[in-house]
Coordinates of C-alpha atoms in Angstrom, one line a residue:
M1 CA -64.9 123.7 -25.9
M2 CA -65.1 120.7 -24.0
T3 CA -62.1 119.8 -21.5
F4 CA -60.8 116.6 -20.0
D5 CA -59.5 116.2 -16.9
P6 CA -56.1 113.6 -17.2
I7 CA -58.1 110.7 -15.5
S8 CA -61.1 110.9 -17.5
L9 CA -59.2 111.6 -20.8
E10 CA -56.9 108.6 -20.2
I11 CA -60.0 106.2 -20.0
M12 CA -61.7 107.2 -22.9
W13 CA -58.5 107.4 -24.9
S14 CA -57.8 103.9 -23.9
R15 CA -61.5 103.0 -24.8
L16 CA -60.9 104.1 -28.3
I17 CA -58.0 102.1 -28.5
N18 CA -59.7 98.8 -27.2
I19 CA -62.4 99.4 -30.0
T20 CA -60.0 99.2 -32.7
E21 CA -58.4 96.2 -31.0
E22 CA -61.9 94.5 -31.2
C23 CA -61.8 95.5 -35.0
W24 CA -58.5 93.7 -35.3
I25 CA -59.5 90.5 -33.3
T26 CA -62.7 90.2 -35.6
I27 CA -60.6 90.3 -38.6
L28 CA -58.1 87.9 -37.4
R29 CA -61.0 85.3 -36.3
T30 CA -62.9 85.7 -39.5
A31 CA -60.3 86.0 -42.1
F32 CA -60.0 83.2 -44.7
S33 CA -56.3 83.5 -45.9
T34 CA -53.2 82.7 -43.7
I35 CA -51.3 85.9 -44.8
I36 CA -54.4 87.6 -42.8
G37 CA -55.5 85.2 -40.4
E38 CA -51.9 83.9 -39.5
A39 CA -49.4 86.3 -40.8
Q40 CA -51.5 89.2 -39.5
D41 CA -50.8 91.5 -42.3
F42 CA -53.6 94.0 -41.6
G43 CA -54.6 96.9 -39.4
C44 CA -57.6 98.6 -38.1
E45 CA -58.2 102.3 -37.2
L46 CA -60.4 104.9 -36.2
L47 CA -60.4 108.2 -37.5
D48 CA -62.4 111.6 -37.0
A49 CA -64.8 113.0 -39.7
N50 CA -61.8 114.8 -41.4
A51 CA -59.9 111.3 -41.9
N52 CA -57.5 112.1 -39.2
S53 CA -56.3 109.1 -37.0
I54 CA -57.5 109.2 -33.5
A55 CA -56.6 105.4 -32.4
H56 CA -55.6 102.3 -33.9
S57 CA -55.1 98.7 -32.8
P58 CA -51.5 98.2 -31.1
R59 CA -51.2 95.1 -33.0
S60 CA -51.8 96.7 -36.3
M61 CA -49.6 97.0 -39.3
P62 CA -47.7 100.3 -38.8
V63 CA -47.5 101.2 -42.3
F64 CA -51.4 100.7 -42.6
N65 CA -51.9 102.9 -39.7
L66 CA -50.4 105.8 -41.4
T67 CA -51.5 104.9 -44.9
L68 CA -55.3 104.4 -44.2
P69 CA -56.0 108.1 -43.7
R70 CA -54.5 109.0 -47.1
A71 CA -56.6 106.4 -48.6
V72 CA -59.7 107.8 -46.7
R73 CA -59.0 111.3 -48.1
A74 CA -58.6 109.8 -51.7
I75 CA -62.2 108.3 -51.0
F76 CA -63.7 111.4 -50.2
Q77 CA -62.3 113.1 -53.2
A78 CA -64.2 111.1 -55.2
F79 CA -67.1 110.7 -52.8
P80 CA -67.4 114.0 -50.9
R81 CA -68.6 113.3 -47.3
E82 CA -71.9 115.2 -48.2
L83 CA -72.7 112.5 -50.7
V84 CA -71.9 109.6 -48.2
V85 CA -75.2 108.3 -46.4
E86 CA -75.6 105.8 -43.6
G87 CA -74.7 102.1 -44.7
D88 CA -71.9 103.0 -47.2
V89 CA -68.9 101.0 -47.0
L90 CA -65.9 102.4 -49.6
I91 CA -63.2 100.7 -50.9
T92 CA -59.8 101.0 -52.7
N93 CA -56.5 99.6 -53.2
D94 CA -55.0 102.2 -55.6
P95 CA -51.4 102.0 -54.8
W96 CA -50.7 105.5 -54.9
T97 CA -53.5 106.8 -52.7
C98 CA -53.5 103.5 -50.4
A99 CA -50.6 101.1 -49.0
G100 CA -48.3 100.9 -52.1
H101 CA -49.2 97.7 -54.2
L102 CA -52.5 96.3 -55.4
F103 CA -52.6 93.4 -52.5
D104 CA -53.4 95.8 -49.6
I105 CA -57.3 96.6 -49.7
A106 CA -58.8 99.6 -47.6
V107 CA -62.4 99.1 -46.5
V108 CA -63.8 102.3 -44.7
T109 CA -67.3 102.4 -43.1
P110 CA -68.6 106.3 -42.3
V111 CA -70.2 106.3 -38.7
F112 CA -73.2 108.4 -38.6
R113 CA -75.1 109.8 -35.3
R114 CA -78.4 111.6 -35.3
G115 CA -77.8 111.5 -39.3
V116 CA -74.3 113.4 -39.0
L117 CA -70.9 111.9 -40.0
V118 CA -69.0 111.7 -36.6
G119 CA -66.0 109.5 -37.7
L120 CA -64.9 106.7 -39.6
V121 CA -63.7 103.1 -38.9
G122 CA -61.4 101.4 -41.4
S123 CA -58.9 98.5 -42.1
I124 CA -56.6 97.9 -44.8
A125 CA -55.7 93.9 -45.1
H126 CA -53.2 92.3 -47.4
V127 CA -55.2 89.9 -49.4
S128 CA -53.8 86.4 -50.7
D129 CA -54.3 87.2 -54.6
I130 CA -55.7 90.3 -56.4
G131 CA -55.1 88.6 -59.7
G132 CA -52.2 89.6 -62.3
T133 CA -48.9 87.5 -62.7
K134 CA -47.1 85.8 -60.2
D135 CA -43.7 86.4 -61.6
S136 CA -43.3 90.1 -60.4
A137 CA -39.5 90.5 -61.4
R138 CA -40.8 90.6 -64.9
T139 CA -43.7 93.2 -64.7
R140 CA -43.1 96.8 -66.0
E141 CA -46.4 98.2 -65.4
V142 CA -48.9 98.0 -62.4
Y143 CA -51.4 96.9 -65.0
E144 CA -49.7 93.4 -65.1
E145 CA -50.0 93.1 -61.1
G146 CA -53.6 92.5 -60.8
L147 CA -56.9 94.3 -60.5
Q148 CA -57.0 97.9 -59.7
I149 CA -60.0 99.2 -57.7
P150 CA -60.3 103.2 -57.5
P151 CA -62.3 104.7 -54.7
L152 CA -65.8 102.8 -54.9
R153 CA -69.1 102.2 -52.9
L154 CA -68.5 98.5 -51.6
Y155 CA -72.1 98.9 -50.2
R156 CA -74.6 101.6 -50.9
A157 CA -76.8 102.5 -48.1
G158 CA -76.4 99.1 -46.9
A159 CA -76.8 97.3 -50.3
L160 CA -74.0 95.2 -51.4
N161 CA -72.7 96.7 -54.9
E162 CA -73.3 93.1 -56.9
D163 CA -71.4 94.5 -59.9
L164 CA -67.9 95.2 -58.0
A165 CA -68.4 92.0 -56.3
A166 CA -68.6 90.3 -59.7
I167 CA -65.6 92.1 -61.1
V168 CA -63.3 90.9 -58.0
H169 CA -64.7 87.1 -58.1
A170 CA -63.7 87.1 -61.7
N171 CA -60.1 88.4 -61.3
V172 CA -58.5 86.4 -58.9
R173 CA -57.3 82.9 -58.3
R174 CA -59.4 81.9 -55.2
P175 CA -62.5 84.2 -55.1
D176 CA -63.8 82.4 -51.9
M177 CA -60.7 83.3 -50.0
V178 CA -60.4 86.8 -51.1
W179 CA -63.9 87.7 -51.0
G180 CA -64.2 86.3 -47.7
D181 CA -61.2 88.4 -46.4
I182 CA -63.0 91.6 -47.6
Q183 CA -66.1 90.7 -45.7
A184 CA -63.8 90.2 -42.6
Q185 CA -63.1 93.7 -42.8
V186 CA -66.6 94.7 -43.3
S187 CA -67.6 92.8 -40.4
A188 CA -64.9 94.5 -38.1
N189 CA -65.6 98.0 -39.3
Q190 CA -69.2 97.0 -38.3
V191 CA -68.2 95.8 -34.9
G192 CA -66.0 99.0 -34.4
A193 CA -68.9 101.4 -35.6
Q194 CA -71.5 99.9 -33.0
R195 CA -68.8 100.4 -30.2
L196 CA -68.2 103.8 -31.1
L197 CA -71.7 104.9 -31.2
A198 CA -72.3 102.9 -27.9
F199 CA -69.3 104.9 -26.2
M200 CA -70.6 108.1 -27.6
D201 CA -73.9 107.5 -26.0
E202 CA -72.2 106.4 -22.6
Y203 CA -70.3 109.3 -22.4
G204 CA -73.2 111.8 -24.0
L205 CA -70.7 112.8 -26.8
D206 CA -72.8 114.4 -29.8
T207 CA -69.6 114.8 -31.7
L208 CA -65.7 113.4 -31.5
E209 CA -64.5 116.5 -32.5
P210 CA -63.5 117.5 -28.7
L211 CA -61.8 114.4 -28.0
A212 CA -60.1 113.7 -31.2
H213 CA -58.4 117.3 -30.9
E214 CA -57.3 116.6 -27.4
V215 CA -56.0 113.3 -27.7
Q216 CA -53.8 114.4 -31.3
H217 CA -53.0 117.6 -29.5
R218 CA -51.3 116.0 -26.6
A219 CA -49.4 113.5 -29.1
E220 CA -48.2 116.3 -31.0
V221 CA -47.0 118.4 -27.8
A222 CA -45.2 115.2 -26.8
M223 CA -43.5 114.8 -30.3
R224 CA -42.4 118.4 -30.4
E225 CA -40.9 118.2 -27.0
A226 CA -39.0 115.1 -28.1
I227 CA -37.8 116.8 -31.2
R228 CA -36.8 120.0 -29.2
A229 CA -34.6 117.9 -27.1
L230 CA -32.4 117.4 -30.0
P231 CA -29.5 119.4 -31.1
D232 CA -30.2 121.3 -34.0
G233 CA -28.5 119.8 -37.0
V234 CA -28.1 117.9 -40.2
Y235 CA -27.3 114.0 -40.1
H236 CA -26.7 111.8 -42.6
G237 CA -27.8 108.1 -43.2
E238 CA -27.7 105.3 -45.8
S239 CA -28.9 101.6 -46.5
Q240 CA -28.2 99.5 -49.3
I241 CA -30.7 97.4 -51.4
D242 CA -30.2 94.4 -53.5
G243 CA -32.0 96.1 -56.5
V244 CA -33.2 94.4 -59.5
E245 CA -29.8 93.9 -61.3
E246 CA -27.2 95.4 -58.9
P247 CA -27.1 96.8 -55.3
L248 CA -28.4 100.3 -54.9
T249 CA -28.1 103.1 -52.2
L250 CA -30.5 104.8 -50.3
P251 CA -29.5 107.9 -48.8
C252 CA -31.2 110.0 -46.5
T253 CA -30.8 113.3 -44.7
V254 CA -32.4 113.9 -41.1
I255 CA -32.5 117.8 -40.7
V256 CA -33.5 119.1 -36.8
R257 CA -34.7 122.5 -36.6
G258 CA -36.6 123.4 -33.5
D259 CA -39.4 121.3 -33.0
R260 CA -39.4 120.2 -36.5
L261 CA -37.9 117.1 -38.1
T262 CA -37.7 116.7 -41.9
V263 CA -36.3 113.6 -43.8
D264 CA -34.9 114.1 -47.2
W265 CA -34.5 111.7 -49.7
T266 CA -33.0 113.5 -52.4
G267 CA -30.2 111.4 -54.2
V268 CA -32.2 108.1 -54.2
P269 CA -32.1 106.3 -57.3
P270 CA -34.6 106.9 -60.4
E271 CA -37.9 104.6 -60.2
A272 CA -37.0 101.2 -61.6
P273 CA -38.3 100.2 -65.0
T274 CA -39.3 96.5 -64.0
G275 CA -39.2 94.1 -61.1
G276 CA -41.9 95.6 -58.6
V277 CA -39.3 97.5 -56.1
N278 CA -40.8 101.0 -56.8
C279 CA -42.3 102.5 -53.5
T280 CA -45.2 105.3 -53.7
Y281 CA -44.9 108.4 -51.8
G282 CA -47.5 107.4 -49.4
Y283 CA -45.7 104.1 -48.5
T284 CA -42.5 105.7 -48.3
A285 CA -43.4 108.9 -45.9
A286 CA -45.3 105.9 -43.8
H287 CA -42.4 104.0 -43.4
T288 CA -40.1 107.3 -42.5
T289 CA -42.5 108.7 -39.8
Y290 CA -43.3 105.5 -38.3
T291 CA -39.2 104.8 -37.7
L292 CA -39.2 108.3 -36.0
K293 CA -42.3 107.5 -34.0
C294 CA -40.5 104.8 -32.6
V295 CA -37.4 106.3 -31.7
L296 CA -38.8 109.5 -30.2
T297 CA -42.0 108.8 -28.6
P298 CA -42.6 105.0 -28.3
E299 CA -44.6 105.3 -25.2
I300 CA -47.3 107.6 -26.5
P301 CA -50.3 105.8 -28.4
S302 CA -50.1 106.8 -31.8
N303 CA -52.6 109.1 -33.9
A304 CA -52.4 112.1 -36.6
G305 CA -50.8 114.3 -33.9
C306 CA -47.6 112.4 -33.6
F307 CA -46.7 113.1 -37.1
R308 CA -47.4 116.7 -37.6
P309 CA -44.1 118.0 -36.7
F310 CA -42.5 115.8 -39.7
E311 CA -41.8 116.6 -43.2
V312 CA -40.8 114.1 -45.9
I313 CA -39.1 115.3 -48.9
V314 CA -38.7 112.6 -51.9
P315 CA -38.3 113.7 -55.5
E316 CA -40.7 112.4 -57.9
G317 CA -39.9 109.8 -60.5
T318 CA -37.4 108.0 -57.7
L319 CA -37.7 104.4 -56.3
L320 CA -39.3 106.1 -53.2
N321 CA -41.9 108.1 -55.1
C322 CA -42.8 106.7 -58.4
R323 CA -44.9 107.7 -61.0
H324 CA -48.3 105.9 -62.2
P325 CA -48.1 103.3 -63.6
A326 CA -44.6 102.0 -62.4
T327 CA -44.7 98.5 -61.2
V328 CA -44.6 98.3 -57.4
N329 CA -45.7 94.8 -56.2
W330 CA -42.9 93.9 -54.2
R331 CA -42.0 97.8 -52.9
T332 CA -41.2 95.8 -49.7
L333 CA -37.6 95.0 -51.5
T334 CA -37.1 98.8 -51.2
G335 CA -39.1 99.9 -48.7
W336 CA -38.1 97.8 -45.7
Y337 CA -35.0 99.2 -46.0
I338 CA -35.6 102.9 -45.2
A339 CA -35.8 102.4 -41.4
P340 CA -32.0 101.3 -41.1
A341 CA -30.9 104.7 -43.0
I342 CA -32.8 106.5 -40.7
L343 CA -31.6 104.4 -37.7
R344 CA -27.8 105.2 -39.0
A345 CA -28.7 108.7 -39.3
L346 CA -29.9 109.1 -35.8
A347 CA -27.2 106.9 -34.2
P348 CA -24.9 109.6 -33.1
L349 CA -27.7 111.5 -31.4
L350 CA -29.5 108.7 -29.8
P351 CA -27.5 105.6 -29.7
D352 CA -29.5 104.2 -26.8
R353 CA -33.0 104.4 -28.7
V354 CA -31.8 102.8 -32.3
Q355 CA -31.2 99.1 -33.1
A356 CA -28.7 97.6 -35.8
F357 CA -30.3 96.3 -38.9
T358 CA -32.6 93.7 -38.7
G359 CA -32.7 90.5 -41.3
L360 CA -35.5 91.0 -43.5
P361 CA -38.7 88.4 -43.4
M362 CA -38.8 86.2 -46.5
T363 CA -42.2 85.3 -48.5
C364 CA -43.0 82.4 -50.5
S365 CA -46.3 82.1 -52.0
A366 CA -47.5 79.0 -53.8
Y367 CA -50.2 78.2 -56.0
G368 CA -51.5 75.6 -58.7
V369 CA -54.3 73.2 -59.0
G370 CA -54.3 70.4 -56.5
V371 CA -55.2 66.7 -56.8
D372 CA -58.7 67.6 -56.2
G373 CA -58.8 69.9 -59.2
R374 CA -59.3 72.9 -57.0
R375 CA -57.1 75.8 -57.1
Y376 CA -54.8 76.6 -54.1
N377 CA -52.9 79.6 -53.3
D378 CA -51.3 80.8 -49.9
H379 CA -48.1 82.2 -48.3
I380 CA -45.8 81.5 -45.7
M381 CA -43.9 84.3 -44.0
F382 CA -40.9 83.8 -41.7
G383 CA -38.6 86.4 -40.4
G384 CA -34.9 86.8 -40.0
G385 CA -32.8 88.0 -36.9
Q386 CA -33.5 91.2 -35.5
G387 CA -30.8 93.7 -34.8
G388 CA -28.7 94.2 -31.7
S389 CA -29.5 97.6 -29.6
A390 CA -28.2 99.0 -26.4
S391 CA -31.0 97.1 -24.6
G392 CA -29.7 93.5 -25.2
D393 CA -29.6 91.2 -28.0
G394 CA -31.8 91.1 -30.8
K395 CA -34.6 88.2 -31.3
S396 CA -34.6 85.7 -33.7
S397 CA -37.7 85.0 -36.4
V398 CA -38.8 88.8 -36.0
L399 CA -40.7 90.1 -39.3
F400 CA -39.3 93.5 -39.0
P401 CA -40.2 96.4 -40.0
T402 CA -44.0 95.2 -39.9
S403 CA -45.8 93.6 -36.9
A404 CA -46.7 90.5 -38.7
A405 CA -46.1 87.0 -37.3
N406 CA -44.3 83.9 -38.5
V407 CA -47.0 81.4 -40.1
P408 CA -46.8 78.2 -38.7
V409 CA -45.7 75.3 -40.7
E410 CA -48.7 73.2 -40.3
M411 CA -50.9 75.7 -41.4
F412 CA -49.0 76.5 -44.5
E413 CA -48.8 72.4 -45.3
Q414 CA -52.5 72.1 -44.6
R415 CA -53.3 74.8 -47.3
V416 CA -51.0 73.7 -49.9
P417 CA -49.6 70.5 -51.1
I418 CA -45.9 71.6 -49.9
L419 CA -43.8 69.8 -47.6
V420 CA -41.5 72.0 -45.2
E421 CA -38.8 69.6 -44.5
C422 CA -36.6 71.6 -42.4
K423 CA -37.2 75.0 -40.6
E424 CA -34.3 75.9 -38.2
L425 CA -32.4 78.9 -36.7
M426 CA -28.8 79.0 -38.4
P427 CA -25.7 79.0 -36.1
D428 CA -23.2 82.1 -36.6
S429 CA -25.7 84.0 -38.8
A430 CA -26.3 86.6 -36.0
G431 CA -24.0 89.5 -36.3
A432 CA -21.4 89.8 -33.8
G433 CA -21.6 92.7 -31.2
K434 CA -21.7 93.9 -27.5
S435 CA -25.4 93.0 -28.2
R436 CA -25.5 90.3 -30.9
G437 CA -28.4 90.3 -33.4
G438 CA -30.7 87.8 -33.8
L439 CA -30.4 84.5 -35.9
G440 CA -31.2 84.1 -39.3
Q441 CA -33.7 81.1 -40.6
R442 CA -33.5 78.2 -42.5
M443 CA -36.2 76.4 -44.4
T444 CA -36.3 73.8 -47.1
V445 CA -39.5 72.8 -49.0
R446 CA -40.7 70.4 -51.7
R447 CA -43.8 69.0 -53.2
L448 CA -45.6 66.6 -51.2
D449 CA -46.3 64.3 -54.0
E450 CA -46.3 64.1 -57.7
R451 CA -50.1 64.1 -58.2
G452 CA -51.8 67.1 -59.6
G453 CA -50.5 69.9 -61.6
A454 CA -47.2 72.0 -61.2
A455 CA -46.6 73.8 -58.1
Y456 CA -45.5 77.5 -58.6
L457 CA -43.5 79.2 -56.0
A458 CA -42.8 82.8 -55.9
I459 CA -39.9 84.0 -53.5
H460 CA -38.8 87.1 -52.5
P461 CA -35.7 87.3 -50.2
H462 CA -34.3 90.4 -48.9
G463 CA -30.6 90.8 -48.4
V464 CA -29.3 88.3 -50.8
R465 CA -26.4 91.1 -52.3
V466 CA -25.9 93.5 -49.8
I467 CA -25.0 92.9 -46.1
I468 CA -25.9 95.8 -43.9
P469 CA -23.0 96.8 -41.4
G470 CA -24.0 96.7 -37.5
L471 CA -24.1 100.0 -35.4
L472 CA -21.3 101.4 -33.4
G473 CA -18.6 98.7 -33.9
G474 CA -21.1 95.7 -34.5
Q475 CA -20.5 93.1 -37.1
P476 CA -23.2 92.6 -40.0
G477 CA -25.3 89.7 -39.7
G478 CA -25.3 86.4 -42.4
R479 CA -26.9 87.2 -46.1
A480 CA -30.1 85.6 -47.3
R481 CA -29.9 82.9 -49.5
L482 CA -32.3 81.3 -52.3
A483 CA -31.3 77.6 -54.0
A484 CA -33.2 75.3 -55.7
T485 CA -32.2 71.7 -55.9
G486 CA -28.7 72.8 -54.3
V487 CA -28.4 75.2 -57.6
P488 CA -28.2 78.8 -56.4
V489 CA -31.2 80.9 -58.1
S490 CA -30.3 84.1 -56.7
S491 CA -26.6 85.7 -57.1
P492 CA -25.6 89.2 -58.1
G493 CA -26.2 90.3 -61.5
R494 CA -29.7 88.7 -61.5
S495 CA -32.9 89.6 -59.7
T496 CA -33.2 88.3 -56.0
S497 CA -36.7 87.5 -56.5
A498 CA -37.6 83.9 -58.1
F499 CA -40.7 82.3 -59.9
V500 CA -40.2 78.4 -59.5
E501 CA -41.9 75.5 -61.0
L502 CA -42.1 72.3 -58.9
R503 CA -43.3 69.0 -60.6
R504 CA -41.1 66.4 -58.9
T505 CA -40.8 65.5 -55.3
D506 CA -37.0 65.4 -55.5
Q507 CA -36.8 69.2 -56.4
R508 CA -36.0 71.1 -53.2
I509 CA -35.8 74.9 -52.4
L510 CA -33.9 76.1 -49.8
L511 CA -34.7 79.5 -48.2
E512 CA -32.3 81.6 -45.7
A513 CA -33.4 84.5 -44.0
A514 CA -30.7 86.9 -43.0
G515 CA -29.4 87.4 -39.6
G516 CA -29.4 90.7 -37.5
S517 CA -26.5 92.8 -37.4
G518 CA -24.7 93.6 -34.0
Y519 CA -24.5 96.3 -31.8
G520 CA -21.5 97.7 -30.3
D521 CA -18.0 96.2 -30.0
P522 CA -18.2 92.4 -30.0
R523 CA -14.8 92.3 -28.1
E524 CA -17.0 93.9 -25.2
R525 CA -19.4 90.8 -25.1
P526 CA -19.6 89.4 -21.3
L527 CA -18.1 86.1 -21.3
E528 CA -21.4 84.6 -19.7
L529 CA -23.5 85.5 -22.9
L530 CA -20.8 84.2 -25.0
Q531 CA -21.0 80.8 -23.0
R532 CA -25.0 80.8 -23.3
D533 CA -24.8 81.4 -26.9
V534 CA -22.3 78.2 -27.6
D535 CA -24.3 76.3 -25.1
E536 CA -27.8 76.8 -26.8
G537 CA -26.1 76.6 -30.2
Y538 CA -26.4 80.0 -31.6
V539 CA -22.5 80.5 -32.1
T540 CA -19.8 77.7 -32.7
A541 CA -16.5 77.7 -31.5
E542 CA -15.2 78.9 -34.8
G543 CA -17.8 81.9 -34.6
L544 CA -16.2 83.1 -31.4
A545 CA -13.1 84.4 -32.8
V546 CA -14.9 87.7 -33.8
Y547 CA -15.5 88.3 -30.1
G548 CA -12.0 87.8 -29.1
A549 CA -12.8 84.7 -27.5
E550 CA -12.3 80.9 -27.7
A551 CA -13.7 77.7 -26.4
T552 CA -11.8 75.1 -24.7
R553 CA -12.0 71.2 -25.5
Q554 CA -14.4 70.9 -22.7
G555 CA -16.6 73.7 -24.3
K556 CA -15.7 76.4 -21.9
V557 CA -15.5 80.0 -23.5
T558 CA -12.2 82.0 -22.5
R559 CA -10.8 85.3 -23.9
Q560 CA -8.4 84.7 -26.9
S561 CA -5.5 87.2 -27.3
I562 CA -5.8 89.4 -30.4
A563 CA -2.7 91.5 -31.8
P564 CA -3.6 95.1 -31.1
G565 CA -5.7 96.8 -34.1
V566 CA -6.4 93.4 -35.6
A567 CA -10.1 92.5 -35.8
A568 CA -11.3 89.0 -36.4
E569 CA -13.6 88.2 -39.2
P570 CA -17.1 87.6 -38.7
V571 CA -18.3 84.0 -39.5
L572 CA -21.2 84.4 -42.2
P573 CA -23.1 81.2 -43.8
D574 CA -22.3 80.7 -47.6
G575 CA -24.2 82.7 -49.9

């Protein structure tokens, strides 16, 4: 078998990663929708001929890096490798074999060298529309959520599958935008395939197998060593989610045995009959193992080898392993709480490597018919506050646990007739701690004018009912909130998602993303950092109490005497 010296291996490994980065940039520059071109809700990956990950773009959506190999294996079950030919491009959005809901479409291009399949270049991207209802809180089956694409050929030996193209165009609200995004994926794959073949020519490689084996093996060895450094044992964590009608608990058990680590989700609630909050197994496993990878070997480039020492156990028929045809459209309302449960379990083991809970992003999609008679349909995403950690304060406006970006207000307003009147950080929304959380965001929107049809907004906040505690003595961040013209539309006892119809310019929607939780005892926060927080408007004079501090009339922060055993209450925004 071919051997590689360390320097050559590092260069070749980096070259493969760079190929996937060029694919990523191609999609970014050619996408039609804001959710892909601005929010960057997509990922690009290079796989070996057996559908095992070799490399992915460092900016790829993490969950897509881990679900694409599963999607490719499902495609190979429908189209055995011996039947796949050069020029084929394969596609699916099946939530149970792909990324968990219908909006995420996998496009995969097999790469042939001298007539032999040597690898695959693929991407998963969140398209702006997939048909179905926008009122996801009321759905009861995946059939209501949009167009389902089983594993199919998008191109047959280089020829477009015109029948499939016609079906997609007939089932989405903006076919030009959706089809444009799919073609951006096709183009990126083609770029990746060309670069891969040129790479193999340069190094005289007839197959990728030896190189793939080496990088995967080294990643696996590093992960096993990291696990082996942990004490054997059973560790518990949990997180709470808003749920459809009431808060629910996601308990997890982390089991360390030698060089293997198991996460067991036994005890999670049964799948929800409505609301789109269910997760498929692949989606749950991706979020679970990605969290472990970040904690244990953050410096090692990710590939299939990193995840071989892990086992993820999830009982079937539960919120984290739902059965077809359960409703899954807003699985993030559950799945984004997987990481904090695991981090809480690992906190006693690795206090310097975990972070407190991050205030989760909020998504607002707007659609309708504009003044020009054309249909519009687009998204704006904005993040909450990152959790604090041993390394410092959480950042504000972070879209954890994704790698997505905040959508610029100007881009959203250019695409849809909605005016963003306010977008600002919220003082005192950060969870107090020795390292405080990042601040939550507030945004107010209204109709631009009253011409054209009604504007429909689908809004999905996280953390309306539940407040996730901080870590190691830290305080929780402020809650998320959603209100329409001053009247709350999300409160305990109702779905936290909202579907709003705007017909007048005096109707306003207020959206507040949660702040990040704190890390460590807030009374240990240095005065100079508190002074900076006050000077920059992040913490008010009233908000200093939880830190055991106060501000003089001149604005100077000093220590406050607190009775022994008495902790001040955190200042939280209304909601």
